[in-house]
Amino acid sequence: QSVLTQPPSVSGPPGQRVRISCSGSSPNIGSNYVYWYQQLPGAAPKLLIFRNFQRPSGVSDRFSASKSGTSASLAISGLRYDDEADYYCATWDDSLSGVVFGGGTKVTVL
Amino acid sequence: EVKLVESGGGLVQPGGSLKLSCAPSGFSFSSYSMQWVRQTPGKGLVWVSRINTGGGTTRYADSVKGRFIISRDNAQNTLYLQMNSLRVDDTAVYYCAREEDSGPLVDYWGQGTLVTVSS
């Protein structure tokens, strides 16, 4: 059972916009920045979004994120086949004094 | 280019020990806090441990507290994870990761090293 709650899967046809939610609570998302990671099949995770909504250089602007209260979300617009991956939200938890991850969301392009 | 290369994984019996290493390159290792994160095959990411730049402050997930020790040698440019009293449920790919400038989440990950605990 993960501290942060994500849907197990989302899917859509090429070109569509999909959204992944990440729900937490006051000591984690409510008090700290949210990060998002993309993990392609067989690969290590890669930073996609940092400090709630900022993109590292090289990350496509098709990826966007937001945070409100104790929830956050990641949106992928113009869905492409190479977006098929697992996506994880993460943040620091002040009560646990550690990093907490969501359970991951598998994105499938139909 | 930032690179992190883990080593030391392998097969170990329950109750045994293993020491993982992580060799960083492409950045000033001593200026960054570092972390270990693990992933059971087919499952999600789970944070394991964190160490600050000087090595004097460490944090552990409850599941490994008292059994794992994170350390670093800034002179040798190496991060370590000493794993003792290993259990079957410690089986996972272990990733070394660099914390972002202002922390405490990570921005770069290694490719991981597989630890299998089995009799």
Short mmCIF file of C-alpha atoms in Angstrom, two decimals:
data_model
loop_
_atom_site.label_atom_id
_atom_site.label_comp_id
_atom_site.label_asym_id
_atom_site.label_seq_id
_atom_site.Cartn_x
_atom_site.Cartn_y
_atom_site.Cartn_z
CA GLN A 1 0.00 0.00 0.00
CA SER A 2 1.67 3.20 -1.20
CA VAL A 3 1.42 6.47 0.74
CA LEU A 4 0.58 8.29 -2.51
CA THR A 5 -2.34 6.97 -4.55
CA GLN A 6 -2.22 6.74 -8.33
CA PRO A 7 -4.54 4.93 -10.75
CA PRO A 8 -2.97 1.62 -11.85
CA SER A 9 -3.45 2.39 -15.52
CA VAL A 10 -4.61 4.97 -18.03
CA SER A 11 -4.89 4.60 -21.77
CA GLY A 12 -5.75 6.51 -24.88
CA PRO A 13 -5.29 6.58 -28.64
CA PRO A 14 -2.40 8.42 -30.27
CA GLY A 15 -2.83 12.18 -30.14
CA GLN A 16 -5.15 12.19 -27.13
CA ARG A 17 -4.50 13.91 -23.81
CA VAL A 18 -4.36 11.74 -20.70
CA ARG A 19 -4.08 12.72 -17.07
CA ILE A 20 -2.59 10.84 -14.12
CA SER A 21 -3.66 11.79 -10.63
CA CYS A 22 -1.60 11.49 -7.44
CA SER A 23 -3.36 11.81 -4.11
CA GLY A 24 -1.60 12.29 -0.80
CA SER A 25 -2.06 14.09 2.49
CA SER A 26 -0.92 17.06 4.50
CA PRO A 27 2.55 15.84 5.60
CA ASN A 28 3.57 14.84 2.07
CA ILE A 29 2.02 16.52 -0.97
CA GLY A 30 0.40 19.15 1.21
CA SER A 31 3.78 20.34 2.49
CA ASN A 32 6.36 19.52 -0.16
CA TYR A 33 7.18 19.63 -3.85
CA VAL A 34 5.93 16.83 -6.09
CA TYR A 35 8.17 15.12 -8.61
CA TRP A 36 7.22 12.84 -11.50
CA TYR A 37 9.32 10.06 -13.02
CA GLN A 38 8.94 8.11 -16.24
CA GLN A 39 10.14 4.53 -16.40
CA LEU A 40 10.26 3.03 -19.87
CA PRO A 41 10.14 -0.79 -20.12
CA GLY A 42 13.39 -2.32 -18.92
CA ALA A 43 14.96 1.03 -18.07
CA ALA A 44 15.77 3.05 -14.96
CA PRO A 45 13.43 5.86 -13.93
CA LYS A 46 13.98 9.27 -15.46
CA LEU A 47 13.03 12.65 -13.99
CA LEU A 48 10.09 14.13 -15.89
CA ILE A 49 8.84 16.94 -13.65
CA PHE A 50 10.44 18.58 -10.60
CA ARG A 51 9.16 21.04 -7.99
CA ASN A 52 5.49 20.51 -8.91
CA PHE A 53 5.50 21.66 -12.53
CA GLN A 54 9.00 22.35 -13.83
CA ARG A 55 10.46 20.36 -16.72
CA PRO A 56 14.16 19.47 -16.93
CA SER A 57 15.80 20.52 -20.16
CA GLY A 58 15.16 17.94 -22.85
CA VAL A 59 11.74 16.91 -21.57
CA SER A 60 8.99 17.55 -24.09
CA ASP A 61 6.45 20.28 -23.36
CA ARG A 62 3.77 17.66 -24.06
CA PHE A 63 4.29 16.77 -20.40
CA SER A 64 2.80 19.17 -17.86
CA ALA A 65 1.97 18.92 -14.18
CA SER A 66 0.19 20.76 -11.42
CA LYS A 67 -0.44 20.54 -7.71
CA SER A 68 -3.36 21.68 -5.59
CA GLY A 69 -3.61 21.06 -1.87
CA THR A 70 -2.87 17.40 -1.21
CA SER A 71 -3.17 16.24 -4.82
CA ALA A 72 -1.12 16.52 -7.96
CA SER A 73 -1.53 15.51 -11.56
CA LEU A 74 0.53 14.85 -14.65
CA ALA A 75 -0.88 15.42 -18.13
CA ILE A 76 0.45 14.02 -21.37
CA SER A 77 -0.85 15.71 -24.49
CA GLY A 78 -0.49 14.48 -28.05
CA LEU A 79 -0.06 10.91 -26.79
CA ARG A 80 2.59 8.92 -28.69
CA TYR A 81 3.48 5.24 -28.73
CA ASP A 82 6.86 5.99 -27.13
CA ASP A 83 5.03 7.48 -24.13
CA GLU A 84 4.09 3.95 -23.11
CA ALA A 85 5.74 3.60 -19.71
CA ASP A 86 5.16 3.56 -15.99
CA TYR A 87 4.81 6.97 -14.34
CA TYR A 88 5.47 7.62 -10.66
CA CYS A 89 4.75 10.61 -8.47
CA ALA A 90 6.98 11.21 -5.44
CA THR A 91 7.50 13.66 -2.62
CA TRP A 92 9.02 14.00 0.84
CA ASP A 93 6.88 13.02 3.80
CA ASP A 94 7.50 15.11 6.93
CA SER A 95 5.89 12.52 9.23
CA LEU A 96 7.90 9.59 7.89
CA SER A 97 11.06 11.65 7.31
CA GLY A 98 11.52 9.92 4.01
CA VAL A 99 10.65 9.93 0.33
CA VAL A 100 7.30 8.42 -0.62
CA PHE A 101 6.28 7.20 -4.06
CA GLY A 102 2.96 6.53 -5.68
CA GLY A 103 2.26 2.99 -6.77
CA GLY A 104 2.84 3.89 -10.40
CA THR A 105 0.53 4.30 -13.39
CA LYS A 106 0.98 2.31 -16.56
CA VAL A 107 0.20 4.37 -19.65
CA THR A 108 -0.93 2.38 -22.67
CA VAL A 109 -1.38 3.86 -26.13
CA LEU A 110 -4.22 2.07 -27.86
CA GLU B 1 27.14 13.94 -18.42
CA VAL B 2 25.93 12.68 -15.05
CA LYS B 3 26.42 8.95 -14.69
CA LEU B 4 25.83 6.57 -11.77
CA VAL B 5 27.01 2.97 -11.95
CA GLU B 6 25.94 0.46 -9.31
CA SER B 7 27.74 -2.79 -8.56
CA GLY B 8 27.79 -5.53 -5.94
CA GLY B 9 24.42 -7.14 -6.51
CA GLY B 10 23.96 -10.89 -6.65
CA LEU B 11 22.43 -13.93 -5.02
CA VAL B 12 22.60 -14.20 -1.24
CA GLN B 13 20.94 -16.50 1.28
CA PRO B 14 18.43 -15.21 3.82
CA GLY B 15 20.27 -13.81 6.81
CA GLY B 16 23.32 -13.01 4.70
CA SER B 17 25.02 -9.71 3.88
CA LEU B 18 25.89 -7.81 0.75
CA LYS B 19 27.53 -4.44 0.09
CA LEU B 20 26.47 -2.36 -2.89
CA SER B 21 28.62 0.36 -4.41
CA CYS B 22 27.78 3.28 -6.66
CA ALA B 23 30.38 5.07 -8.76
CA PRO B 24 29.34 8.55 -9.84
CA SER B 25 30.83 10.66 -12.62
CA GLY B 26 30.09 13.88 -14.42
CA PHE B 27 29.45 15.96 -11.31
CA SER B 28 31.03 16.93 -8.02
CA PHE B 29 30.01 13.96 -5.87
CA SER B 30 30.89 15.60 -2.57
CA SER B 31 28.45 18.44 -3.24
CA TYR B 32 25.32 16.28 -3.49
CA SER B 33 23.26 14.23 -1.09
CA MET B 34 22.59 10.73 -2.38
CA GLN B 35 19.92 8.07 -2.04
CA TRP B 36 19.16 4.40 -2.63
CA VAL B 37 15.78 3.36 -4.04
CA ARG B 38 14.68 -0.21 -4.75
CA GLN B 39 12.16 -1.87 -7.01
CA THR B 40 10.90 -5.42 -6.71
CA PRO B 41 10.64 -6.87 -10.22
CA GLY B 42 7.28 -5.93 -11.67
CA LYS B 43 6.44 -3.63 -8.75
CA GLY B 44 6.80 0.02 -7.83
CA LEU B 45 9.61 2.19 -6.51
CA VAL B 46 10.39 2.18 -2.80
CA TRP B 47 12.74 4.60 -1.08
CA VAL B 48 15.46 2.93 1.00
CA SER B 49 17.91 5.48 2.38
CA ARG B 50 19.45 8.93 2.13
CA ILE B 51 22.81 10.44 3.10
CA ASN B 52 23.87 14.07 3.16
CA THR B 53 26.96 15.52 1.50
CA GLY B 54 29.35 14.96 4.39
CA GLY B 55 27.94 11.59 5.40
CA GLY B 56 27.01 12.70 8.88
CA THR B 57 23.24 12.63 8.43
CA THR B 58 21.42 9.53 7.24
CA ARG B 59 17.80 8.44 6.97
CA TYR B 60 16.27 5.00 6.44
CA ALA B 61 12.94 3.50 5.53
CA ASP B 62 11.42 1.62 8.47
CA SER B 63 11.67 -1.64 6.52
CA VAL B 64 15.49 -1.51 6.49
CA LYS B 65 16.28 0.47 9.64
CA GLY B 66 18.78 -1.37 11.83
CA ARG B 67 19.77 -3.73 9.00
CA PHE B 68 21.09 -1.46 6.23
CA ILE B 69 23.81 1.18 6.48
CA ILE B 70 24.34 3.90 3.90
CA SER B 71 27.77 5.53 3.72
CA ARG B 72 29.98 7.44 1.35
CA ASP B 73 33.65 8.04 0.68
CA ASN B 74 33.99 11.45 -0.94
CA ALA B 75 37.74 10.99 -1.43
CA GLN B 76 37.11 7.76 -3.34
CA ASN B 77 33.97 9.10 -5.05
CA THR B 78 31.83 6.17 -3.97
CA LEU B 79 28.45 5.62 -2.35
CA TYR B 80 27.75 2.40 -0.44
CA LEU B 81 24.85 0.41 0.94
CA GLN B 82 25.76 -2.29 3.45
CA MET B 83 22.87 -4.72 3.68
CA ASN B 84 22.78 -7.13 6.64
CA SER B 85 20.27 -9.71 7.86
CA LEU B 86 18.84 -9.89 4.38
CA ARG B 87 15.31 -11.21 3.92
CA VAL B 88 13.53 -12.68 0.93
CA ASP B 89 11.46 -9.51 0.63
CA ASP B 90 14.65 -7.45 0.17
CA THR B 91 14.90 -8.97 -3.31
CA ALA B 92 14.86 -6.05 -5.74
CA VAL B 93 16.77 -3.92 -8.18
CA TYR B 94 18.63 -1.32 -6.15
CA TYR B 95 19.12 2.10 -7.73
CA CYS B 96 21.65 4.70 -6.68
CA ALA B 97 20.31 8.21 -7.23
CA ARG B 98 21.53 11.78 -6.91
CA GLU B 99 19.46 14.32 -5.02
CA GLU B 100 18.47 17.49 -6.78
CA ASP B 101 20.38 20.65 -5.77
CA SER B 102 17.91 21.74 -3.13
CA GLY B 103 16.73 18.18 -2.40
CA PRO B 104 15.29 15.95 -1.15
CA LEU B 105 14.03 14.27 -4.31
CA VAL B 106 16.33 12.80 -6.92
CA ASP B 107 17.16 13.97 -10.41
CA TYR B 108 19.50 11.29 -11.77
CA TRP B 109 19.35 7.52 -11.43
CA GLY B 110 21.78 4.69 -12.09
CA GLN B 111 20.84 1.60 -14.08
CA GLY B 112 20.41 -0.49 -10.96
CA THR B 113 21.88 -3.70 -9.58
CA LEU B 114 19.78 -6.79 -8.83
CA VAL B 115 19.87 -8.31 -5.36
CA THR B 116 18.24 -11.71 -5.00
CA VAL B 117 17.72 -13.16 -1.53
CA SER B 118 16.91 -16.84 -1.77
CA SER B 119 17.90 -20.17 -0.30
#
